[in-house]
Short mmCIF file of C-alpha atoms in Angstrom, two decimals:
data_model
loop_
_atom_site.label_atom_id
_atom_site.label_comp_id
_atom_site.label_asym_id
_atom_site.label_seq_id
_atom_site.Cartn_x
_atom_site.Cartn_y
_atom_site.Cartn_z
CA MET A 3 155.61 285.74 190.77
CA GLY A 4 157.53 288.07 193.11
CA ASP A 5 157.44 288.53 196.86
CA LEU A 6 154.26 289.77 198.52
CA ILE A 7 156.34 292.58 200.03
CA PRO A 8 159.85 292.90 198.52
CA GLY A 9 162.59 292.11 201.01
CA LEU A 10 160.33 290.38 203.55
CA PRO A 11 159.89 286.65 204.08
CA GLU A 12 156.53 285.37 202.88
CA GLU A 13 155.18 284.64 206.39
CA VAL A 14 156.14 288.12 207.64
CA ALA A 15 154.56 289.80 204.61
CA ARG A 16 151.37 287.80 205.15
CA GLU A 17 151.32 288.86 208.82
CA CYS A 18 151.56 292.49 207.68
CA LEU A 19 148.69 292.16 205.21
CA VAL A 20 146.45 290.34 207.65
CA ARG A 21 146.57 293.39 209.95
CA VAL A 22 145.15 295.76 207.37
CA GLY A 23 141.95 297.44 208.59
CA PHE A 24 138.69 296.54 206.85
CA ASP A 25 138.38 300.08 205.52
CA GLN A 26 141.73 299.74 203.71
CA LEU A 27 141.00 296.40 202.02
CA PRO A 28 139.72 298.06 198.80
CA VAL A 29 143.00 299.99 198.54
CA VAL A 30 145.09 296.87 199.18
CA ARG A 31 143.26 294.98 196.41
CA ARG A 32 144.31 297.64 193.91
CA ILE A 33 148.04 297.55 194.75
CA SER A 34 148.88 294.37 192.88
CA ARG A 35 147.41 291.15 191.55
CA GLN A 36 149.23 289.22 194.30
CA TRP A 37 147.73 291.35 197.06
CA LYS A 38 144.29 291.07 195.49
CA GLU A 39 144.56 287.27 195.41
CA GLU A 40 145.85 287.23 198.99
CA VAL A 41 143.04 289.26 200.59
CA GLU A 42 140.40 287.37 198.59
CA SER A 43 141.67 283.94 199.67
CA PRO A 44 139.81 281.91 202.36
CA ASP A 45 143.15 281.43 204.17
CA TYR A 46 143.44 285.20 204.66
CA HIS A 47 140.13 285.38 206.50
CA ARG A 48 140.81 282.25 208.53
CA LEU A 49 144.14 283.74 209.64
CA ARG A 50 142.48 286.98 210.68
CA ARG A 51 140.04 285.05 212.86
CA ALA A 52 142.76 282.82 214.30
CA GLU A 53 144.82 285.83 215.35
CA GLY A 54 141.84 287.64 216.84
CA LEU A 55 141.86 290.37 214.20
CA ALA A 56 138.31 289.89 212.96
CA ARG A 57 136.16 292.61 214.51
CA PRO A 58 132.56 292.09 215.66
CA VAL A 59 130.66 295.23 214.66
CA LEU A 60 127.15 296.51 214.08
CA ALA A 61 125.84 297.79 210.76
CA LEU A 62 123.31 300.56 211.38
CA VAL A 63 120.89 302.21 208.97
CA GLN A 64 121.05 305.61 210.63
CA ALA A 65 119.60 309.06 209.94
CA GLN A 66 122.14 311.39 208.41
CA PRO A 67 123.05 314.55 210.33
CA ALA A 68 121.08 317.61 209.29
CA PRO A 69 122.98 319.78 206.77
CA GLU A 70 124.32 323.05 208.06
CA GLU A 71 122.66 326.25 207.00
CA THR A 72 124.46 328.24 204.34
CA GLY A 73 122.42 331.40 204.42
CA PRO A 74 118.67 331.68 203.71
CA VAL A 75 118.68 328.48 201.63
CA HIS A 76 119.71 325.16 203.15
CA LYS A 77 122.09 322.91 201.34
CA HIS A 78 120.14 319.78 200.24
CA SER A 79 116.98 321.73 201.13
CA SER A 80 114.58 318.97 200.03
CA THR A 81 116.20 316.54 202.43
CA ALA A 82 116.27 319.09 205.22
CA ALA A 83 112.60 319.89 204.73
CA GLY A 84 111.61 316.24 204.70
CA ALA A 85 113.71 315.38 207.72
CA GLY A 86 112.68 318.39 209.76
CA ALA A 87 114.29 318.59 213.16
CA GLY A 88 114.35 314.82 213.42
CA ALA A 89 117.60 314.19 211.56
CA GLY A 90 119.61 316.42 213.83
CA SER A 91 117.87 315.49 217.06
CA GLY A 92 117.87 311.73 216.59
CA GLY A 93 114.27 311.32 215.42
CA PRO A 94 113.12 309.69 212.18
CA ALA A 95 114.35 311.43 209.04
CA ASN A 96 114.12 311.16 205.26
CA SER A 97 117.84 310.60 204.65
CA TYR A 98 119.64 307.52 205.94
CA ARG A 99 123.14 306.11 205.53
CA MET A 100 124.97 302.94 206.55
CA VAL A 101 127.21 303.29 209.60
CA LEU A 102 129.46 300.74 211.30
CA LEU A 103 129.82 300.74 215.10
CA ASP A 104 132.49 298.85 217.04
CA PRO A 105 131.23 299.20 220.64
CA ALA A 106 134.42 297.77 222.16
CA GLU A 107 136.64 300.31 220.41
CA GLU A 108 133.94 303.02 220.55
CA ARG A 109 134.58 303.53 216.85
CA TRP A 110 132.01 304.83 214.37
CA ALA A 111 132.55 304.82 210.61
CA PRO A 112 130.15 305.71 207.78
CA LEU A 113 130.26 303.56 204.66
CA PRO A 114 130.56 305.25 201.25
CA ALA A 115 127.50 307.01 199.90
CA LEU A 116 125.25 305.25 197.41
CA PRO A 117 125.94 305.76 193.72
CA GLY A 118 123.45 307.78 191.73
CA PRO A 119 121.34 310.88 192.33
CA THR A 120 120.10 309.90 195.81
CA GLU A 121 122.50 309.31 198.66
CA SER A 122 119.85 307.99 201.03
CA LEU A 123 119.03 304.38 201.79
CA PRO A 124 115.30 303.57 201.52
CA LEU A 125 113.10 304.35 204.50
CA PHE A 126 112.10 301.26 206.54
CA CYS A 127 114.56 299.07 204.61
CA GLN A 128 115.98 295.86 206.05
CA VAL A 129 119.69 294.96 206.29
CA ALA A 130 121.45 291.59 206.62
CA ALA A 131 125.12 290.53 206.60
CA VAL A 132 126.09 287.62 204.35
CA ASP A 133 129.26 285.53 204.02
CA GLY A 134 129.91 284.72 200.40
CA GLY A 135 132.46 282.96 198.23
CA GLN A 136 136.19 283.75 198.69
CA GLY A 137 135.47 284.94 202.22
CA ARG A 138 133.59 287.97 200.93
CA LYS A 139 131.54 289.80 203.52
CA ARG A 140 128.57 291.75 202.18
CA LEU A 141 125.77 293.87 203.53
CA VAL A 142 122.47 293.44 201.70
CA VAL A 143 119.83 296.18 201.97
CA VAL A 144 116.37 295.07 200.85
CA GLY A 145 113.14 296.93 200.14
CA GLY A 146 111.81 299.93 202.02
CA TRP A 147 110.25 303.14 200.78
CA ASP A 148 111.63 305.67 198.34
CA PRO A 149 112.81 308.60 200.51
CA ASP A 150 111.36 311.17 198.08
CA THR A 151 108.01 309.63 197.12
CA TRP A 152 107.45 307.27 200.10
CA ALA A 153 106.43 304.60 197.59
CA PRO A 154 107.41 300.97 198.36
CA THR A 155 110.48 299.85 196.44
CA ASP A 156 111.77 296.47 195.29
CA SER A 157 115.38 297.66 195.36
CA VAL A 158 118.34 295.59 196.53
CA LEU A 159 121.63 297.25 197.43
CA VAL A 160 124.77 295.23 198.13
CA TYR A 161 127.91 296.57 199.82
CA ASP A 162 131.08 294.51 199.32
CA PHE A 163 133.76 295.06 201.96
CA LEU A 164 136.50 293.86 199.59
CA THR A 165 135.69 296.34 196.84
CA GLY A 166 134.50 299.07 199.20
CA ALA A 167 131.61 299.83 196.86
CA TRP A 168 127.85 299.51 196.55
CA ARG A 169 126.12 297.81 193.64
CA ARG A 170 122.48 297.32 192.76
CA GLY A 171 121.21 293.76 193.01
CA ALA A 172 118.37 292.04 191.21
CA PRO A 173 115.05 293.63 192.27
CA MET A 174 112.93 291.75 194.79
CA PRO A 175 110.19 289.93 192.79
CA GLY A 176 106.48 289.77 193.50
CA PRO A 177 104.34 292.51 195.00
CA ARG A 178 106.23 295.44 196.46
CA ARG A 179 106.10 294.54 200.11
CA SER A 180 106.60 296.68 203.21
CA PHE A 181 107.45 295.81 206.83
CA PHE A 182 108.50 292.22 206.13
CA ALA A 183 110.69 289.78 208.06
CA CYS A 184 114.30 289.58 206.88
CA ALA A 185 117.42 287.71 208.01
CA ALA A 186 120.56 286.10 206.61
CA VAL A 187 120.92 282.33 206.97
CA GLY A 188 124.09 280.84 205.56
CA GLY A 189 124.93 282.61 202.32
CA ALA A 190 121.41 283.82 201.50
CA VAL A 191 119.04 286.56 202.61
CA TYR A 192 115.46 285.49 203.38
CA VAL A 193 112.33 287.65 203.40
CA ALA A 194 108.76 286.73 204.34
CA GLY A 195 105.43 288.35 205.07
CA GLY A 196 104.82 292.07 205.29
CA HIS A 197 102.06 293.69 203.27
CA ASP A 198 101.52 294.68 199.65
CA GLU A 199 100.56 298.11 198.31
CA GLU A 200 96.90 297.44 199.13
CA LYS A 201 97.76 296.69 202.78
CA ASN A 202 97.06 292.97 202.32
CA ALA A 203 99.16 290.89 204.69
CA LEU A 204 101.36 288.35 202.91
CA ARG A 205 102.27 284.67 203.44
CA SER A 206 104.83 284.51 200.64
CA ALA A 207 108.58 284.17 201.14
CA LEU A 208 111.72 284.61 199.03
CA ALA A 209 115.47 283.98 199.20
CA TYR A 210 118.24 286.11 197.64
CA ASP A 211 121.67 284.73 196.71
CA PRO A 212 124.18 287.63 196.51
CA ASP A 213 126.80 285.50 194.72
CA ALA A 214 124.39 284.60 191.91
CA ASP A 215 122.46 287.89 192.22
CA ALA A 216 119.27 285.87 191.94
CA TRP A 217 116.00 285.44 193.83
CA ALA A 218 114.12 282.18 194.45
CA SER A 219 110.52 281.75 195.55
CA LEU A 220 109.91 279.70 198.70
CA PRO A 221 106.81 277.88 199.92
CA ASP A 222 104.25 280.11 201.60
CA MET A 223 104.02 280.37 205.36
CA ALA A 224 101.02 278.88 207.11
CA ALA A 225 99.74 282.32 208.17
CA GLU A 226 99.64 285.88 206.88
CA ARG A 227 102.15 287.96 208.83
CA ASP A 228 102.34 291.73 208.51
CA GLU A 229 105.11 293.45 210.49
CA PRO A 230 106.80 290.21 211.62
CA ARG A 231 110.41 289.97 212.75
CA GLY A 232 112.97 287.80 210.97
CA LEU A 233 115.81 286.04 212.83
CA CYS A 234 118.43 283.37 212.20
CA VAL A 235 118.10 280.77 214.96
CA GLY A 236 119.67 277.32 214.78
CA GLY A 237 120.41 277.60 211.06
CA ARG A 238 116.76 278.32 210.27
CA PHE A 239 114.90 281.46 209.21
CA LEU A 240 112.55 282.22 212.10
CA VAL A 241 109.59 284.54 211.40
CA VAL A 242 108.15 285.88 214.65
CA GLY A 243 104.76 287.48 215.22
CA GLY A 244 102.88 289.64 212.76
CA TYR A 245 99.14 289.85 212.07
CA PRO A 246 96.71 288.95 209.26
CA THR A 247 94.91 291.42 207.00
CA GLN A 248 91.69 291.33 209.02
CA ALA A 249 93.44 291.97 212.34
CA GLN A 250 95.39 295.15 211.66
CA GLY A 251 97.85 295.83 214.46
CA ARG A 252 96.72 292.86 216.61
CA PHE A 253 99.94 290.88 216.78
CA ALA A 254 99.94 287.12 217.14
CA GLY A 255 102.51 285.52 219.43
CA SER A 256 103.21 282.58 217.12
CA ALA A 257 106.23 281.93 214.89
CA GLU A 258 107.24 279.81 211.90
CA ALA A 259 110.72 278.58 210.92
CA PHE A 260 111.99 277.81 207.41
CA ASP A 261 114.73 275.16 207.14
CA PRO A 262 116.99 275.80 204.10
CA ALA A 263 118.26 272.21 204.28
CA THR A 264 114.79 270.79 203.54
CA SER A 265 113.19 273.86 201.90
CA THR A 266 110.18 273.47 204.19
CA TRP A 267 108.46 275.41 206.95
CA GLY A 268 108.16 273.72 210.32
CA PRO A 269 104.90 273.61 212.28
CA VAL A 270 103.59 276.87 213.65
CA GLN A 271 105.01 277.49 217.11
CA GLU A 272 102.34 279.02 219.30
CA GLY A 273 103.11 281.26 222.23
CA LEU A 274 106.67 282.26 221.39
CA LEU A 275 105.52 285.75 222.39
CA ASP A 276 102.40 286.85 224.21
CA ASP A 277 99.58 287.76 221.83
CA GLY A 278 99.47 291.51 221.27
CA VAL A 279 103.25 291.98 221.65
CA CYS A 280 105.05 293.69 218.76
CA PRO A 281 108.17 291.66 217.84
CA ARG A 282 110.15 294.64 216.48
CA THR A 283 112.88 294.50 219.16
CA CYS A 284 113.40 290.72 218.94
CA CYS A 285 116.94 289.67 218.07
CA ALA A 286 119.09 286.53 218.27
CA ALA A 287 122.69 286.10 219.42
CA PRO A 288 124.47 284.44 216.46
CA GLY A 289 125.37 280.81 216.99
CA THR A 290 123.81 280.56 220.46
CA GLY A 291 120.07 280.03 219.99
CA ARG A 292 119.46 282.77 222.57
CA MET A 293 116.85 285.44 221.81
CA TYR A 294 116.42 288.88 223.36
CA MET A 295 113.77 291.60 223.22
CA LEU A 296 112.53 294.62 225.17
CA ARG A 297 109.41 294.21 227.28
CA ASP A 298 107.92 296.66 229.78
CA GLY A 299 111.16 298.61 230.09
CA HIS A 300 113.31 295.49 230.58
CA LEU A 301 115.62 293.41 228.45
CA VAL A 302 114.36 289.83 228.50
CA ALA A 303 115.97 286.67 227.12
CA ARG A 304 114.88 283.23 225.99
CA ASP A 305 117.45 280.43 226.00
CA GLY A 306 117.29 277.64 223.44
CA GLY A 307 114.68 276.71 220.87
CA ALA A 308 112.51 274.42 222.95
CA ALA A 309 108.82 275.26 222.81
CA THR A 310 108.71 275.20 226.62
CA ALA A 311 111.55 277.73 227.03
CA ALA A 312 110.44 280.78 229.01
CA TRP A 313 111.45 284.42 228.79
CA ARG A 314 113.50 285.66 231.74
CA THR A 315 114.32 289.19 232.83
CA VAL A 316 117.95 290.19 232.28
CA ALA A 317 118.08 293.86 233.28
CA GLN A 318 116.09 297.06 233.34
CA VAL A 319 116.82 299.23 230.30
CA PRO A 320 117.98 302.81 231.00
CA GLU A 321 115.09 305.25 230.58
CA ASP A 322 116.88 307.32 227.93
CA ALA A 323 117.07 304.31 225.56
CA ARG A 324 113.58 302.78 225.76
CA THR A 325 111.83 304.70 222.96
CA ALA A 326 112.15 303.62 219.30
CA ALA A 327 114.82 301.20 220.47
CA ASN A 328 116.93 298.92 218.30
CA VAL A 329 118.41 295.79 219.90
CA VAL A 330 121.34 293.70 218.61
CA ALA A 331 122.99 290.72 220.32
CA PHE A 332 126.62 289.57 220.00
CA PRO A 333 127.73 285.92 220.23
CA ASP A 334 129.84 286.68 223.33
CA GLY A 335 126.91 287.73 225.53
CA ARG A 336 126.92 291.45 224.81
CA VAL A 337 123.67 293.16 223.91
CA VAL A 338 123.51 296.66 222.42
CA VAL A 339 120.43 298.84 222.80
CA ILE A 340 120.16 302.07 220.80
CA GLY A 341 117.19 304.27 221.57
CA SER A 342 116.06 307.54 223.08
CA GLY A 343 114.12 308.88 226.02
CA CYS A 344 111.27 310.21 223.86
CA HIS A 345 110.12 310.22 220.26
CA GLY A 346 112.43 312.47 218.26
CA GLY A 347 115.02 312.50 221.02
CA GLU A 348 118.75 312.06 220.60
CA GLN A 349 119.82 308.43 220.35
CA THR A 350 121.83 306.87 223.17
CA VAL A 351 123.84 303.65 223.01
CA TYR A 352 124.13 301.15 225.88
CA VAL A 353 126.07 297.90 225.98
CA LEU A 354 125.21 295.07 228.38
CA ARG A 355 127.31 292.01 229.02
CA GLU A 356 125.60 288.93 230.38
CA GLU A 357 128.02 286.56 232.16
CA VAL A 358 127.28 283.46 234.23
CA GLY A 359 127.48 284.20 237.95
CA LYS A 360 127.63 287.96 237.49
CA ALA A 361 124.92 290.61 237.61
CA ALA A 362 124.19 292.11 234.20
CA SER A 363 125.03 295.80 233.95
CA TRP A 364 124.88 298.54 231.33
CA ALA A 365 127.70 300.74 230.08
CA ARG A 366 126.94 303.78 227.97
CA ALA A 367 128.91 303.99 224.74
CA PRO A 368 129.75 307.49 223.50
CA ALA A 369 127.96 308.56 220.32
CA PRO A 370 129.40 311.64 218.58
CA THR A 371 126.81 314.17 217.46
CA GLU A 372 127.13 313.16 213.81
CA PHE A 373 126.19 309.60 214.82
CA SER A 374 123.26 310.41 217.11
CA GLY A 375 120.56 310.01 214.46
CA HIS A 376 117.63 307.59 214.60
CA VAL A 377 118.52 303.96 213.79
CA GLN A 378 115.82 302.22 211.73
CA ALA A 379 117.54 298.86 211.08
CA SER A 380 120.67 297.00 212.16
CA CYS A 381 122.54 293.71 212.05
CA PHE A 382 125.60 292.03 213.54
CA LEU A 383 128.62 291.11 211.43
CA GLU A 384 132.25 290.15 211.83
CA ILE A 385 134.82 291.73 209.51
#
């Protein structure tokens, strides 16, 4: 087998390859068998982390910009009609794509379009980032509604950062559920709750293994939970809030946690949130046990998993980001809030850093017009 890069010592060639941007990895894999083996090796990803080259980013399911008019008939007219003014102005739309945001570098990058006749991700889908074998980083998009018919779908879409391509995964089994909890824990994606096509709240739960492209049924939760929030906290799948069939829209403040190590649900934790509070903005900082959410115009935090832990106020959220907000936490204490000042308004992005001994403060991150659309789902990942 020849040199990685002809004429360069092995360690220098490896240093060159480790600096390749994530968006160029698919090209690098196609250059040679040696390069493919190199970028797929666990050592390659460990070296990137050790040298500070792994980038913490956000994956956003974001409304696509409205197509430009080309005379009396709009290009993609069905999408434009369904989206209305919302796609261009930041409000909800019928056409969504996956976008990566690096707040530190203020860099936005759309991922490739989906294969097939429709280029839109499902409406109200969920997204989770999963580490797989050979250091593979994947985004898994689960469920949602068909953007043309608005019918619930069991679809699974997987984006592989090494191949730079989407593939369809095994469909989600069971009733076609909507507005369910979803989070990645370890190398699997977990879903629980939501409601079926008859609006019956669900207790059932599932796990998806992207490496095996297979689903497994899990034990049921103790309670029906429609519109819950799914988080990864302390290596467990935490399902927060939701409501039963007979209490439409009346959210419970309790939570349940599934432990993959024992394949069991822990006891119901009462009072994690106040009853009546929607958990949609809840998020967890990876590896810290700290949770955040928006409440009464403020960002609040809860430290640790103890049942007695209390929510504390971190900072007031800027007024132009409080509506239809999406909240994501980084391991290093940064929190990103993406929202608008009114329904249908242009999305704004704010980054807060919480440091011991310092007052928390917001910094607005620029969002180019083509990336100002409504964000319906998000997750943190490191690539």
